[in-house]
XYZ file of C-alpha atoms in Angstrom:
410
model
C 28.385 61.917 63.330
C 30.094 63.309 60.245
C 27.686 66.242 60.191
C 28.668 67.164 63.755
C 32.336 66.923 62.775
C 31.907 69.258 59.770
C 30.006 71.828 61.816
C 32.486 71.599 64.693
C 35.439 72.140 62.347
C 33.750 75.187 60.778
C 32.896 76.846 64.096
C 36.200 76.013 65.852
C 38.452 77.189 63.020
C 36.390 80.388 62.658
C 36.794 81.179 66.361
C 40.550 80.473 66.358
C 41.262 82.649 63.324
C 38.999 85.397 64.682
C 40.874 85.341 68.008
C 44.221 85.684 66.194
C 43.071 88.499 63.892
C 41.448 90.425 66.743
C 44.683 90.323 68.752
C 46.047 93.746 69.631
C 49.312 93.201 67.726
C 47.588 92.554 64.399
C 44.621 94.894 64.889
C 46.878 97.903 65.567
C 49.511 97.054 62.940
C 49.975 99.949 60.512
C 50.700 97.551 57.639
C 47.618 95.455 58.388
C 45.379 98.531 58.518
C 46.759 99.603 55.130
C 46.123 96.116 53.739
C 42.548 95.934 55.029
C 40.998 98.416 52.565
C 42.205 96.732 49.326
C 41.608 93.288 50.849
C 38.041 94.248 51.852
C 37.330 95.289 48.295
C 38.911 92.211 46.654
C 37.237 89.593 48.862
C 33.985 91.527 48.963
C 33.971 91.664 45.185
C 33.551 87.998 44.598
C 33.810 85.469 47.418
C 30.079 84.813 47.609
C 29.468 84.649 43.857
C 32.720 83.496 42.215
C 32.391 79.742 42.907
C 28.918 79.186 41.399
C 29.761 81.567 38.549
C 32.913 79.701 37.555
C 31.545 76.213 38.163
C 28.347 76.893 36.211
C 30.263 78.312 33.243
C 33.413 76.160 33.212
C 32.509 73.014 35.145
C 35.603 70.885 35.835
C 37.791 73.672 34.400
C 36.627 76.191 37.039
C 39.938 76.091 38.926
C 41.833 76.904 35.716
C 39.501 79.863 35.183
C 40.247 81.171 38.690
C 43.984 80.768 38.155
C 43.784 82.721 34.867
C 41.765 85.518 36.523
C 44.215 85.632 39.444
C 47.227 85.778 37.120
C 45.690 88.670 35.180
C 44.831 90.471 38.421
C 48.343 89.993 39.839
C 49.894 91.396 36.660
C 47.574 94.404 36.911
C 48.585 94.728 40.557
C 52.184 94.908 39.350
C 51.214 97.875 37.162
C 49.590 99.581 40.177
C 52.711 98.975 42.279
C 54.901 100.379 39.486
C 52.729 103.472 39.230
C 52.756 104.084 42.981
C 56.550 104.200 42.837
C 56.966 105.959 39.491
C 53.800 107.673 38.239
C 52.858 109.481 41.441
C 56.136 111.493 41.679
C 55.928 112.302 37.953
C 52.300 113.450 38.201
C 53.132 115.659 41.191
C 55.968 117.237 39.196
C 54.057 117.609 35.907
C 50.342 117.977 36.821
C 49.358 119.411 33.405
C 51.199 116.936 31.179
C 49.554 114.591 28.677
C 50.293 111.680 31.003
C 48.388 113.475 33.785
C 45.342 113.688 31.492
C 45.449 109.904 31.057
C 45.413 109.555 34.832
C 42.412 111.886 35.192
C 40.458 110.010 32.508
C 41.179 106.728 34.259
C 40.029 108.132 37.577
C 36.676 109.143 36.087
C 36.220 105.529 34.937
C 37.207 104.255 38.370
C 34.795 106.587 40.152
C 31.934 105.228 38.035
C 33.098 101.633 38.615
C 33.122 102.185 42.385
C 29.502 103.333 42.299
C 28.562 100.253 40.239
C 30.378 97.910 42.622
C 28.678 99.407 45.699
C 25.333 98.554 44.070
C 26.548 94.969 43.534
C 27.779 94.493 47.109
C 24.585 95.606 48.793
C 22.311 93.824 46.279
C 24.149 90.586 47.028
C 23.888 91.188 50.770
C 20.094 91.726 50.528
C 19.711 88.588 48.374
C 21.485 86.472 51.008
C 19.356 87.949 53.782
C 16.080 87.254 51.967
C 17.222 83.750 51.033
C 17.695 82.900 54.731
C 14.202 84.269 55.421
C 12.726 82.256 52.497
C 11.345 85.405 50.894
C 11.270 85.554 47.086
C 10.382 89.090 46.085
C 12.704 91.085 43.845
C 11.050 94.416 44.636
C 11.388 93.793 48.374
C 15.100 92.995 47.881
C 15.555 96.270 45.997
C 13.739 98.214 48.718
C 15.907 96.711 51.474
C 19.026 97.302 49.359
C 18.023 100.941 48.979
C 17.531 101.362 52.735
C 20.942 99.778 53.476
C 22.579 102.111 50.958
C 20.839 105.074 52.602
C 22.149 103.880 55.982
C 25.695 103.825 54.569
C 25.060 107.304 53.194
C 24.000 108.538 56.647
C 27.025 106.902 58.289
C 29.359 108.442 55.714
C 27.785 111.854 56.307
C 28.000 111.667 60.110
C 31.352 109.922 60.572
C 33.300 110.434 57.346
C 36.154 108.179 56.190
C 37.546 107.520 59.678
C 34.234 106.193 60.948
C 33.869 103.983 57.885
C 37.423 102.621 58.201
C 36.915 101.460 61.804
C 33.807 99.477 60.800
C 35.682 98.161 57.761
C 38.544 96.829 59.919
C 36.231 94.797 62.161
C 34.090 93.629 59.234
C 37.133 92.307 57.333
C 38.400 90.484 60.417
C 35.052 88.724 60.937
C 34.840 87.902 57.239
C 38.332 86.359 57.051
C 37.709 84.249 60.145
C 34.485 82.848 58.668
C 36.086 82.236 55.261
C 38.826 80.139 56.863
C 36.141 78.237 58.794
C 34.268 77.557 55.545
C 37.455 76.333 53.854
C 38.288 73.922 56.688
C 34.717 72.565 56.712
C 34.849 72.044 52.940
C 38.200 70.270 53.291
C 36.791 67.777 55.808
C 33.698 67.260 53.619
C 35.870 66.576 50.568
C 37.981 64.027 52.466
C 34.924 62.140 53.698
C 32.852 62.284 50.490
C 35.228 60.072 48.445
C 34.147 62.016 45.375
C 36.297 62.387 42.291
C 37.544 65.887 41.563
C 37.273 67.835 38.312
C 34.521 65.678 36.849
C 31.422 67.911 37.048
C 29.985 69.523 33.938
C 29.114 73.160 33.299
C 25.483 74.286 33.596
C 25.530 75.243 29.884
C 27.745 74.067 27.041
C 29.687 77.112 25.859
C 32.295 77.257 23.128
C 35.863 78.346 24.044
C 35.379 81.942 22.836
C 32.075 82.405 24.662
C 33.562 80.903 27.827
C 36.489 83.339 27.672
C 34.140 86.284 27.105
C 32.110 85.333 30.204
C 35.343 84.806 32.173
C 36.464 88.293 31.107
C 33.195 89.632 32.494
C 34.221 88.309 35.926
C 37.279 90.569 36.210
C 35.463 92.558 38.888
C 35.738 89.701 41.407
C 39.520 90.253 41.592
C 39.501 94.082 41.761
C 40.154 96.190 44.844
C 43.960 96.327 44.988
C 43.936 99.680 43.161
C 42.518 101.436 46.252
C 46.091 101.654 47.595
C 46.776 104.287 44.905
C 44.504 106.695 46.787
C 45.775 106.154 50.333
C 48.865 108.353 49.984
C 47.626 110.816 52.592
C 47.577 108.067 55.218
C 50.420 105.680 54.368
C 53.915 105.817 52.872
C 54.750 104.593 49.374
C 56.436 101.435 50.696
C 53.508 100.541 52.967
C 51.013 100.991 50.114
C 53.053 98.849 47.697
C 53.218 96.089 50.314
C 49.474 96.510 50.908
C 48.785 95.796 47.212
C 51.066 92.764 47.331
C 49.722 91.376 50.615
C 46.040 91.906 49.787
C 46.402 90.214 46.402
C 48.394 87.335 47.879
C 45.814 86.640 50.611
C 42.873 86.996 48.218
C 44.468 84.738 45.578
C 45.121 81.970 48.123
C 41.538 82.204 49.389
C 39.947 82.226 45.925
C 42.012 79.347 44.531
C 41.509 77.227 47.672
C 37.765 77.940 47.618
C 37.323 77.006 43.948
C 39.411 73.838 44.407
C 37.560 72.737 47.544
C 34.128 73.293 45.985
C 34.895 70.994 43.035
C 33.766 67.819 44.899
C 30.841 69.754 46.398
C 29.390 70.647 42.999
C 30.017 67.079 41.842
C 27.851 65.734 44.685
C 25.302 68.573 44.449
C 25.316 69.783 40.804
C 24.226 73.348 40.046
C 20.713 73.350 38.597
C 20.123 77.103 38.769
C 22.584 80.010 38.892
C 21.529 82.917 41.083
C 22.922 85.151 43.832
C 22.449 82.538 46.583
C 23.493 79.327 44.792
C 26.620 78.949 46.942
C 24.703 79.310 50.215
C 22.068 76.752 49.229
C 24.657 74.243 47.993
C 26.941 74.570 51.016
C 23.933 74.095 53.288
C 23.321 70.654 51.781
C 26.834 69.587 52.786
C 27.287 71.337 56.153
C 24.146 72.872 57.686
C 25.963 75.554 59.698
C 27.715 77.062 56.648
C 24.749 79.092 55.286
C 24.442 80.793 58.686
C 28.174 81.520 58.795
C 27.947 82.773 55.213
C 25.098 85.097 56.153
C 27.384 86.707 58.743
C 30.216 86.729 56.174
C 27.875 88.251 53.586
C 26.978 91.030 55.989
C 30.621 91.711 56.900
C 31.937 91.107 53.379
C 29.516 93.200 51.405
C 29.288 96.037 53.934
C 33.083 96.308 54.279
C 33.559 96.248 50.498
C 30.775 98.805 49.995
C 32.353 101.037 52.642
C 35.792 100.687 51.028
C 34.500 101.654 47.590
C 32.326 104.455 48.969
C 35.445 105.916 50.612
C 37.527 105.412 47.458
C 34.871 106.698 45.071
C 33.975 109.729 47.188
C 37.612 110.760 47.574
C 38.183 110.332 43.841
C 35.190 112.431 42.803
C 36.213 115.227 45.172
C 39.660 115.363 43.537
C 38.191 115.270 40.026
C 35.288 117.713 40.328
C 37.167 120.223 42.527
C 33.945 121.979 43.561
C 33.548 123.551 46.989
C 31.720 120.582 48.454
C 32.882 118.428 51.352
C 33.903 114.805 50.750
C 30.615 113.807 52.407
C 28.728 115.207 49.407
C 30.623 112.882 47.059
C 29.870 109.892 49.283
C 26.210 110.805 48.749
C 26.744 110.955 44.985
C 28.291 107.452 44.905
C 25.373 106.046 46.904
C 22.854 107.843 44.678
C 24.300 106.236 41.531
C 24.314 102.838 43.266
C 20.618 103.157 44.174
C 19.759 104.002 40.557
C 21.590 100.867 39.357
C 19.855 98.640 41.911
C 16.498 99.543 40.363
C 17.586 99.187 36.735
C 19.915 96.129 36.589
C 20.290 92.625 38.025
C 23.367 91.402 39.919
C 24.994 89.619 36.978
C 24.585 92.630 34.683
C 26.091 94.828 37.417
C 29.103 92.480 37.717
C 29.810 92.697 33.978
C 29.254 96.465 33.915
C 31.614 96.951 36.860
C 34.211 94.695 35.201
C 34.189 96.947 32.132
C 34.542 100.048 34.331
C 37.504 98.631 36.256
C 39.052 97.390 32.999
C 38.890 100.959 31.655
C 40.714 102.210 34.734
C 43.353 99.469 34.542
C 43.783 100.277 30.840
C 44.581 103.884 31.766
C 47.151 102.584 34.259
C 48.853 100.276 31.749
C 49.012 103.146 29.214
C 50.393 105.415 31.950
C 53.076 102.870 32.837
C 53.934 102.349 29.140
C 54.359 106.102 28.592
C 56.684 106.410 31.590
C 58.754 103.441 30.428
C 58.988 104.817 26.862
C 60.256 108.146 28.237
C 63.096 106.447 30.121
C 66.531 106.885 28.614
C 69.116 104.091 28.514
C 66.532 101.371 29.057
C 67.664 98.157 30.718
C 66.332 94.674 29.875
C 63.949 94.925 32.838
C 62.446 98.120 31.392
C 61.847 96.509 28.001
C 60.280 93.484 29.718
C 57.900 95.704 31.724
C 57.028 97.739 28.631
C 56.172 94.582 26.662
C 54.074 93.313 29.566
C 52.125 96.568 29.912
C 51.376 96.627 26.157
C 50.120 93.021 26.263
C 47.967 93.835 29.297
C 46.526 96.844 27.450
C 45.443 94.558 24.607
C 43.815 92.091 27.020
C 41.930 94.912 28.767
C 40.602 96.235 25.445
C 39.193 92.751 24.801
C 37.592 92.720 28.273
C 35.946 96.103 27.625
C 34.650 95.229 24.154
C 34.097 91.504 24.376
C 33.049 90.559 27.947
C 29.487 89.483 28.679
C 27.467 88.571 31.823
C 27.019 84.948 32.748
C 23.571 83.542 31.848
C 21.575 82.902 35.014
C 18.283 81.533 36.242
């Protein structure tokens, strides 16, 4: 009886949220369309992997780890919002200044990070697909991943950014509807399980410094909000700033709720092995319909995030290289790098590598913001506060780049 209730809650809530998000008013909203690209990248970055990662490393402290990651990400989002308002006009006015060189260096790092993240998204998607088919073959997963990446490459070549964005919009809508369904099902399971919260132990016993270094390596799961920096040709400054704010707010609520609601789940069904599909297998023990919903979410989530970062990375490389190639060529380049990574690294190594790449980009943005604030005359208290914050963030990002490490798995 309870099983039927859990499954019914998951399916009903998914359908209701999907109906709302597919409504004409929301679907055609200019602000929502601007929010979709950063949101696709943030949720795609980590929803399917963040819970088992945090719970296996931090155990009962997993929720605290998610809160710390979210706080760091929101502060970095504040830097991006500041730079949309302040750095972009300055860079347009002084394109050959020293500050502009910092921006270019950061964009090179971001372009590389986008290629790395595309490899992660599609690898994770293939792992979920093969898990549902009960196939354990790493080479087969890599082959399927390669074919999916080639399909994205073909789509990018034939349709360009506009074609990718339409698919992205529908994929994000499906993904959000399923995520809400998963959260409601978990909530009903938690209420009925009578299990104590925040009691489960980590998969391995790490010291505080090692735990923080692994947590730093998870920065990638919160990235994506920076894509609004590169949507100036489509949306106004105000719309893009709100898009950063809205996407981070929605993603933070989802991540924190998901980590909190999975605490009783991992107490009842402890993690015995950390891999790409741990969350699917564990959720299936509690509510049998959830792995199937997650497979649909994985498809929508990873494809939409891969599309978002292919668009962002291709546009970035075109601006940086300035050769007489169409944007389509740079989409191909991003996919080519992603395919190379798929065959040389595992998912957890890719996550850590991408985290370092995004940290390098965010470091360039904090330095950029600091330089602009230093140049201001007659600084107010608010300016000094922002300058102090950007310097502290720079120090944290240096630690992420130098010190972060992938979570042990298997």
